[in-house]
Short mmCIF file of C-alpha atoms in Angstrom, two decimals:
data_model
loop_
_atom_site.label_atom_id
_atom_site.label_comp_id
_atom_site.label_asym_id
_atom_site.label_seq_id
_atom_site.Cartn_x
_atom_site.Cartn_y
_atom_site.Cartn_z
CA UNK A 1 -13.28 4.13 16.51
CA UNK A 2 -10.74 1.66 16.73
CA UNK A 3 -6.75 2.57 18.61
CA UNK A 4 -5.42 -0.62 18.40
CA UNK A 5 -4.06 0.48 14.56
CA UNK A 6 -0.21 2.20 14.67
CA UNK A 7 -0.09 3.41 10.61
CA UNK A 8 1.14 0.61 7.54
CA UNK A 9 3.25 -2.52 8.41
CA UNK A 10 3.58 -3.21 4.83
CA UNK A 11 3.17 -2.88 1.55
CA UNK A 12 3.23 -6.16 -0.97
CA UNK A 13 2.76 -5.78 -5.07
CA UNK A 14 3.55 -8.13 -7.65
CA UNK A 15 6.46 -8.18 -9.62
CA UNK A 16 6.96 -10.26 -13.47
CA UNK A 17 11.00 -11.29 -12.77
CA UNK A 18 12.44 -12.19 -9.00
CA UNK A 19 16.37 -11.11 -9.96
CA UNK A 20 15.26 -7.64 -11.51
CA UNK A 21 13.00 -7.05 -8.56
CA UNK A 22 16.17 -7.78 -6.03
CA UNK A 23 18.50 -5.51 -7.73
CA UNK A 24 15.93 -2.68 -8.12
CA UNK A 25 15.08 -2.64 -4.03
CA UNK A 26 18.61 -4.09 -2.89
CA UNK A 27 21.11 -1.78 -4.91
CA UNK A 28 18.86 1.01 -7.09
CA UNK A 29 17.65 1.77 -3.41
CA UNK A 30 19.98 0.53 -0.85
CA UNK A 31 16.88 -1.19 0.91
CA UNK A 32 17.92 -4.50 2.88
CA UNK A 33 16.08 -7.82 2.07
CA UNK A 34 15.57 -8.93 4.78
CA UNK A 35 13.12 -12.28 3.88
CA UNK A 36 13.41 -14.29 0.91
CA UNK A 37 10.65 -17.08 1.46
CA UNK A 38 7.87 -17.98 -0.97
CA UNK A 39 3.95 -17.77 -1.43
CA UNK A 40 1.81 -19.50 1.10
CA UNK A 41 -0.16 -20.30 -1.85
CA UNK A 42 2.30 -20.68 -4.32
CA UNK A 43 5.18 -22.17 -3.21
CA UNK A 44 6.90 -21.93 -6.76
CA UNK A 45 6.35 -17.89 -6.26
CA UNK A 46 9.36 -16.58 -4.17
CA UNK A 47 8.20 -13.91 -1.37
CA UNK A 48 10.73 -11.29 -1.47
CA UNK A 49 10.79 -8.86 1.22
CA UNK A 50 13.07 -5.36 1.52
CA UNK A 51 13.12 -3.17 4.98
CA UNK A 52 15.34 -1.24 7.19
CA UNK A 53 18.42 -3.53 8.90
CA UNK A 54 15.38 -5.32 11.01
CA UNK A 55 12.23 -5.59 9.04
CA UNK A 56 10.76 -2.53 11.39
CA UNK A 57 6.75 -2.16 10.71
CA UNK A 58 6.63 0.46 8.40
CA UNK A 59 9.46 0.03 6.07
CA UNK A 60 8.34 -3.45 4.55
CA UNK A 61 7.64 -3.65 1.07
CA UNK A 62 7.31 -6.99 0.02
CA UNK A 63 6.81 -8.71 -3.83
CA UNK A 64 4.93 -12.10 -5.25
CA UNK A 65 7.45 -12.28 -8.66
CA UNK A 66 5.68 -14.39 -10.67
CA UNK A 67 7.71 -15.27 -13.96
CA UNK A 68 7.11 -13.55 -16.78
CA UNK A 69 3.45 -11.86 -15.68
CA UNK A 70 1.88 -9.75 -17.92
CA UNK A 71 2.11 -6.14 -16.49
CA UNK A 72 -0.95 -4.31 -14.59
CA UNK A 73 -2.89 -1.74 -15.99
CA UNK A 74 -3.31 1.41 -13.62
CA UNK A 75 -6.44 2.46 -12.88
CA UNK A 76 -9.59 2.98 -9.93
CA UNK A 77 -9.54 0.89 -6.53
CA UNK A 78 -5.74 0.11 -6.81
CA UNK A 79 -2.79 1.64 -4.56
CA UNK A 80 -1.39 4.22 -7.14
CA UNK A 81 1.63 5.42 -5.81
CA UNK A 82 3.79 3.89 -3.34
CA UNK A 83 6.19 6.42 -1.12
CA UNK A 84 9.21 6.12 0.94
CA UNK A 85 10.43 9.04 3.80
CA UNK A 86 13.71 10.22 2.47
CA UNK A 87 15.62 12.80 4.74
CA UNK A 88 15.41 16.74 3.99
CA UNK A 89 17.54 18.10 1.25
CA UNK A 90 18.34 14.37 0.05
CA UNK A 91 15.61 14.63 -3.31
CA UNK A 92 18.28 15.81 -5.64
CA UNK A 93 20.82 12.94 -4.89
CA UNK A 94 18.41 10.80 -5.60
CA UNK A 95 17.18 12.40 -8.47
CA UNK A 96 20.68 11.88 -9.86
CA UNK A 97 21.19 8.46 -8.51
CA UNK A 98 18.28 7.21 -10.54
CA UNK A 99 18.82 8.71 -13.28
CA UNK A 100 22.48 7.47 -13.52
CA UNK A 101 20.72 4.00 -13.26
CA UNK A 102 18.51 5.12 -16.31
CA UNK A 103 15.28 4.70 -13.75
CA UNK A 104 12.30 5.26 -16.06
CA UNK A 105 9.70 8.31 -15.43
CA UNK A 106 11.79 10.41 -13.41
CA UNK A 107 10.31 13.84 -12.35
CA UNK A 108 10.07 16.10 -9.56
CA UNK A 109 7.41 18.15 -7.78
CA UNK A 110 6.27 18.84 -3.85
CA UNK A 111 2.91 17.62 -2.41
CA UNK A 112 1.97 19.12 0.92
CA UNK A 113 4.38 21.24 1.02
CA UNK A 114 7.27 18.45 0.41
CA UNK A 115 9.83 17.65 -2.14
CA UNK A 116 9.77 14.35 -3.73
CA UNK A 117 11.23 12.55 -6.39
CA UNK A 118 8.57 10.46 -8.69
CA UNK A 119 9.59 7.10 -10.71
CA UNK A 120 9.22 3.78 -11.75
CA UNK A 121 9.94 0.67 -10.28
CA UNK A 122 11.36 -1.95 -12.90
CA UNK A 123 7.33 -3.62 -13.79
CA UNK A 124 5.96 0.12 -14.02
CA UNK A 125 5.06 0.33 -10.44
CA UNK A 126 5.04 3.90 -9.71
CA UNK A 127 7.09 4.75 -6.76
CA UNK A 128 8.11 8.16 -4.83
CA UNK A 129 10.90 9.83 -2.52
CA UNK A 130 8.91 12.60 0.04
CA UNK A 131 11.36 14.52 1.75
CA UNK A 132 10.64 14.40 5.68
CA UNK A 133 12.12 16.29 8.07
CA UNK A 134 12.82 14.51 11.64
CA UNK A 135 12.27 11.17 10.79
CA UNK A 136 14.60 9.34 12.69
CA UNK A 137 14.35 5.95 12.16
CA UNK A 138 17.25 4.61 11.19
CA UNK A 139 18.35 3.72 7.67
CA UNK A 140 19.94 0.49 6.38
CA UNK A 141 23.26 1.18 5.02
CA UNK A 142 24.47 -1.92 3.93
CA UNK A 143 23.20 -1.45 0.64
CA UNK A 144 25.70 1.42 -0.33
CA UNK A 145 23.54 4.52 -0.01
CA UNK A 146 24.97 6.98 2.05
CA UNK A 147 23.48 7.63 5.70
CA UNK A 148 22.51 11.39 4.87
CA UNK A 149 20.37 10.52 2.07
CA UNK A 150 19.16 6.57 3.05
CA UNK A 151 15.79 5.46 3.23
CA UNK A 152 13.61 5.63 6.30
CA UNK A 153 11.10 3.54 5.65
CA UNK A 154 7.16 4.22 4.05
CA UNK A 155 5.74 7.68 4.18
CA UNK A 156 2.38 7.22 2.50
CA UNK A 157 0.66 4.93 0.11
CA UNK A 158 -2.19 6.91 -2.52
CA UNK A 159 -5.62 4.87 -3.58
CA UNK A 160 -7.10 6.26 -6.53
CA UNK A 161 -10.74 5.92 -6.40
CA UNK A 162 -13.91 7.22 -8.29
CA UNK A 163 -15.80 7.59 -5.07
CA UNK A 164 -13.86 8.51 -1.59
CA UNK A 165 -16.79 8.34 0.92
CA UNK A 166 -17.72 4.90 1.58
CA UNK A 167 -13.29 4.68 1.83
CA UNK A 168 -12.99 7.60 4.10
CA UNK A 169 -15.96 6.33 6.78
CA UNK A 170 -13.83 3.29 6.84
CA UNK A 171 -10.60 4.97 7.24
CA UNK A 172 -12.31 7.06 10.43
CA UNK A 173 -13.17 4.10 11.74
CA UNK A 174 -9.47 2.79 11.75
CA UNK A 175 -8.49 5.70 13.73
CA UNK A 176 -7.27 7.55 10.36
CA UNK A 177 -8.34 11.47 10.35
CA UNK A 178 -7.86 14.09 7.56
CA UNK A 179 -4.93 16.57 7.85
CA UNK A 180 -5.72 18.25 4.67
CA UNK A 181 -6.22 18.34 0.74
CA UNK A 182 -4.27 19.23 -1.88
CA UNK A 183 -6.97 19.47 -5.66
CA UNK A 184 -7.84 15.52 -6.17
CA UNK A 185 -5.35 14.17 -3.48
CA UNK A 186 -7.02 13.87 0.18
CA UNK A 187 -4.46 12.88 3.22
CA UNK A 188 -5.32 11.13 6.28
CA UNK A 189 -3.54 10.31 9.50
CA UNK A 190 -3.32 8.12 12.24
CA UNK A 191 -2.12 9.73 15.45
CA UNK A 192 0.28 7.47 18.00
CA UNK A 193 1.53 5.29 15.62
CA UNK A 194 4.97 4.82 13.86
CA UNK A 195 5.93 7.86 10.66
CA UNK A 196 4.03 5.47 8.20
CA UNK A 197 0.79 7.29 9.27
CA UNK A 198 -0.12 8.66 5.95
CA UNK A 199 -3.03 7.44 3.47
CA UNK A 200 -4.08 9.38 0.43
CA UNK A 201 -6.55 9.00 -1.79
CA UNK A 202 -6.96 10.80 -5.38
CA UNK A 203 -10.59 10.64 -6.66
CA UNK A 204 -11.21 10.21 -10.66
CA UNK A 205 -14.35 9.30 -10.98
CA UNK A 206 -13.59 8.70 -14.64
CA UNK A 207 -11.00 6.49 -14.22
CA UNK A 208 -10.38 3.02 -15.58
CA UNK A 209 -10.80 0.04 -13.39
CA UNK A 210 -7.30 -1.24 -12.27
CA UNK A 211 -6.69 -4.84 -13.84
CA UNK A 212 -3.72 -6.62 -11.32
CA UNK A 213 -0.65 -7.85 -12.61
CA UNK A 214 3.36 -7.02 -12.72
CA UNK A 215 3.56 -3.51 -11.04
CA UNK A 216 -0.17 -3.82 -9.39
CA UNK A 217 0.02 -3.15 -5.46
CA UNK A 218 -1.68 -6.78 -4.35
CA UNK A 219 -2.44 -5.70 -0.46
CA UNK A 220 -1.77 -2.62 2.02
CA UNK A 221 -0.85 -3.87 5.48
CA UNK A 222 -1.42 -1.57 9.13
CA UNK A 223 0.24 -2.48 11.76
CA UNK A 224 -0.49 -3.52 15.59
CA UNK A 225 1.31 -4.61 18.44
CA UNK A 226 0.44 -8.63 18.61
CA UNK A 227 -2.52 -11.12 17.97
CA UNK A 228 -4.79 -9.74 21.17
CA UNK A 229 -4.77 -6.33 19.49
CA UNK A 230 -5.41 -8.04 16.19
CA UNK A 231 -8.60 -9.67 17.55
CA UNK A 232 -10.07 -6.73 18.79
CA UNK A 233 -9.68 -4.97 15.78
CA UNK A 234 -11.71 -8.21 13.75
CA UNK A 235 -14.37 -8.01 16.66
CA UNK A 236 -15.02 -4.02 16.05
CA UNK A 237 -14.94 -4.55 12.31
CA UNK A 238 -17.25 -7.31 12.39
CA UNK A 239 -19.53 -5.47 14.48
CA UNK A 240 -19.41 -2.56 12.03
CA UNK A 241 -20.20 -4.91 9.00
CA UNK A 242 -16.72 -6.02 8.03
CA UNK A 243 -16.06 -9.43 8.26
CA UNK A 244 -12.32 -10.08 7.76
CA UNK A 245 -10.44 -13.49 7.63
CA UNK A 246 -9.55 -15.92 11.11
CA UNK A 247 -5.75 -14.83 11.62
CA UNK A 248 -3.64 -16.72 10.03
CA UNK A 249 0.28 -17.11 11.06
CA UNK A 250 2.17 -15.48 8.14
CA UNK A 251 5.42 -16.44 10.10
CA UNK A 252 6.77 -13.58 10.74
CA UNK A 253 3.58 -12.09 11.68
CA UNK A 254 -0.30 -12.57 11.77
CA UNK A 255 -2.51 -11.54 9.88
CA UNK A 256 -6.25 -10.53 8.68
CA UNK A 257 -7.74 -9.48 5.63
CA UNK A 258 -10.73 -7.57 4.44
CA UNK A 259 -11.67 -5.97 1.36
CA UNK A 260 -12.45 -1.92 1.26
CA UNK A 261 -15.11 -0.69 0.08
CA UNK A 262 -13.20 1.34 -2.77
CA UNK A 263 -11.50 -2.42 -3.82
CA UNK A 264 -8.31 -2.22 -2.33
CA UNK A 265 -7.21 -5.45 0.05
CA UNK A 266 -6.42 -4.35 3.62
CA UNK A 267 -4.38 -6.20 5.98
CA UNK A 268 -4.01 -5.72 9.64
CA UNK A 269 -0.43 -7.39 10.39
CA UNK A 270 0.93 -7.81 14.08
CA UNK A 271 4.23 -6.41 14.80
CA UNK A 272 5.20 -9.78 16.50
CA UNK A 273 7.12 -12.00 15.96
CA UNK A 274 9.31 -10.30 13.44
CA UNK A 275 11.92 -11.22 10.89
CA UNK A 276 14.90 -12.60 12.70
CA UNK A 277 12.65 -15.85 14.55
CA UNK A 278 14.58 -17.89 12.31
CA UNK A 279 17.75 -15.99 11.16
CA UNK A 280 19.83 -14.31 12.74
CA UNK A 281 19.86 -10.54 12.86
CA UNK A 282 23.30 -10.32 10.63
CA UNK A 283 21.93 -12.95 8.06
CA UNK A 284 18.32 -11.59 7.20
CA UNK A 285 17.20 -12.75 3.97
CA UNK A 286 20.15 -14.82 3.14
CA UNK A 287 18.48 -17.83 3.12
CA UNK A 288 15.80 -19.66 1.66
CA UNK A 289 12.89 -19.98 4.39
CA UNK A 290 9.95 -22.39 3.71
CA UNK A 291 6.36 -22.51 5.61
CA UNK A 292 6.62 -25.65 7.30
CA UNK A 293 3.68 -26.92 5.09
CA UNK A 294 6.50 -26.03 1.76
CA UNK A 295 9.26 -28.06 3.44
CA UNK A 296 8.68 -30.93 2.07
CA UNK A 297 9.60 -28.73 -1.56
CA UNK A 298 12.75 -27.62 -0.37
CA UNK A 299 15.15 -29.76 -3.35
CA UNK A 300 12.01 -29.21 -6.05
CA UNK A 301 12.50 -24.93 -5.29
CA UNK A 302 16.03 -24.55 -4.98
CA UNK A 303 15.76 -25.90 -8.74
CA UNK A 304 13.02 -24.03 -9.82
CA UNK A 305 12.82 -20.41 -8.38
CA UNK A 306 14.96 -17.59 -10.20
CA UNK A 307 18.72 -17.14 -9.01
CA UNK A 308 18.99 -13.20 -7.51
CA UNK A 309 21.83 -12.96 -8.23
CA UNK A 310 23.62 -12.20 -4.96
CA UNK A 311 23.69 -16.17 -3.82
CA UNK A 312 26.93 -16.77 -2.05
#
């Protein structure tokens, strides 16, 4: 079993429209972008990326807006349902702050025992506030939501898959155990690592296959501390039969990729070196940051990419 794994780094989906995408994280909710770079492999895609006030692993959710994509269709071996750690007694704000911003699929329930607020994000992604009590990471503020009811970062992601097992051996490999089951829904958790410890997984084994596009999760990212951890973690997966990718600098971080067995892309992401190596702390995700291989495109994608609408 491996250790070296400390719960998700990040999350990244696609999104069909870069401006709508920054107002729904930035102001709907009040998360900080704190990256706005583009695709490794398509520099004319922006990379948008929203956090706490620091890009902390765990709170990153990141989006590929490609113009005008046609929208996903949910289904089997996809991330599902996407959920962020709101504080205790907070769901009913929020319940009313979406729906005063006409957010579309609102509804309410508890799973495992905690409140949450369901939605959609603006290209159908479905989305969810859990209620969490002690979580005490601390929120960014700066995008007018009120300390007492802020954002904390991820609390769990949910796979839907028509078969679990082949998922779940995996998952117990990665250090991930289960802490119970609530009718379809399974949870697992890593102990030791940061509050995004959670994984789900719904089984249907009569469900669709998942077809990518606007709204589609594109990757799931875990976290570990820096590249020596990282190459542990390919060694013992190799040695159990999954080959992932050489590590390859992201920038901010490292990372590796694999595909699981139930068709969703893993990551494994080092915390290091983090989001302010070339901006200062104050002035995340103000500017436009380019691989060094993109440079060269720097005039051609100023032109090109969507305004966000918050340019200075």
């Amino acid at each position: 079993m491996l250790d070296q794994i400390k719960g998700l780094h990040h999350v990244t989906a696609m999104a069909s429209g870069a401006r709508a995408n920054n107002t729904f994280y930035t102001d709907t909710l009040g998360l900080r972008r704190v990256k706005k770079t583009v695709n490794f492999d398509a520099p004319d895609v922006y990379h948008l990326y929203y956090a706490d006030e620091i890009g902390t692993p765990g709170t990153v959710m990141t989006y590929f807006p490609f113009p005008r994509a046609a929208r996903g269709r949910r289904g089997a071996g996809e991330v599902a349902l996407t959920s962020f750690a709101i504080p205790e007694n907070s769901a009913t704000a929020w319940e009313a702050r979406l729906r005063e911003r006409h957010v579309e699929n609102l509804a309410r329930d508890s799973a495992f025992g905690a409140a949450r607020v369901l939605f959609d994000g603006p290209d159908g992604e479905r989305l969810a506030l859990v209620e969490v009590a002690g979580d005490d990471r601390a929120p960014w503020t700066g995008g007018g939501v009120e300390t007492e009811i802020a954002i904390r970062g991820f609390h769990s992601v949910e796979m839907l898959l028509r078969d679990k097992a082949p998922t779940v051996e995996l998952l117990n490999f990665m250090g991930y155990r289960e802490a119970g089951a609530e009718s379809a829904v399974t949870r697992y958790e890593i102990a030791g690592g940061n509050p995004a410890n959670r994984i789900d997984i719904r089984v249907d084994p009569a469900a669709p296959r998942a077809q990518q596009g606007a709204g589609s999760v594109h990757h799931i990212a875990f976290a570990v501390e820096d590249r020596a951890a990282q190459a542990e973690v390919a060694a013992r997966l190799a040695e159990a039969g999954w080959q992932t990718t050489p590590q390859i600098d992201r920038d901010y971080f490292y990372a590796i990729y694999f595909r699981s067995p139930g068709g969703v892309l893993f990551e494994v992401a080092t915390n290091e070196p983090g989001f302010d190596r070339d901006e200062e702390r104050a002035h995340l995700g103000e500017g436009l940051k380019l691989p060094r291989q993109h440079e060269h495109l720097r005039a051609q994608l100023e032109r090109q990419l969507e305004p966000l609408g918050d340019e200075a």
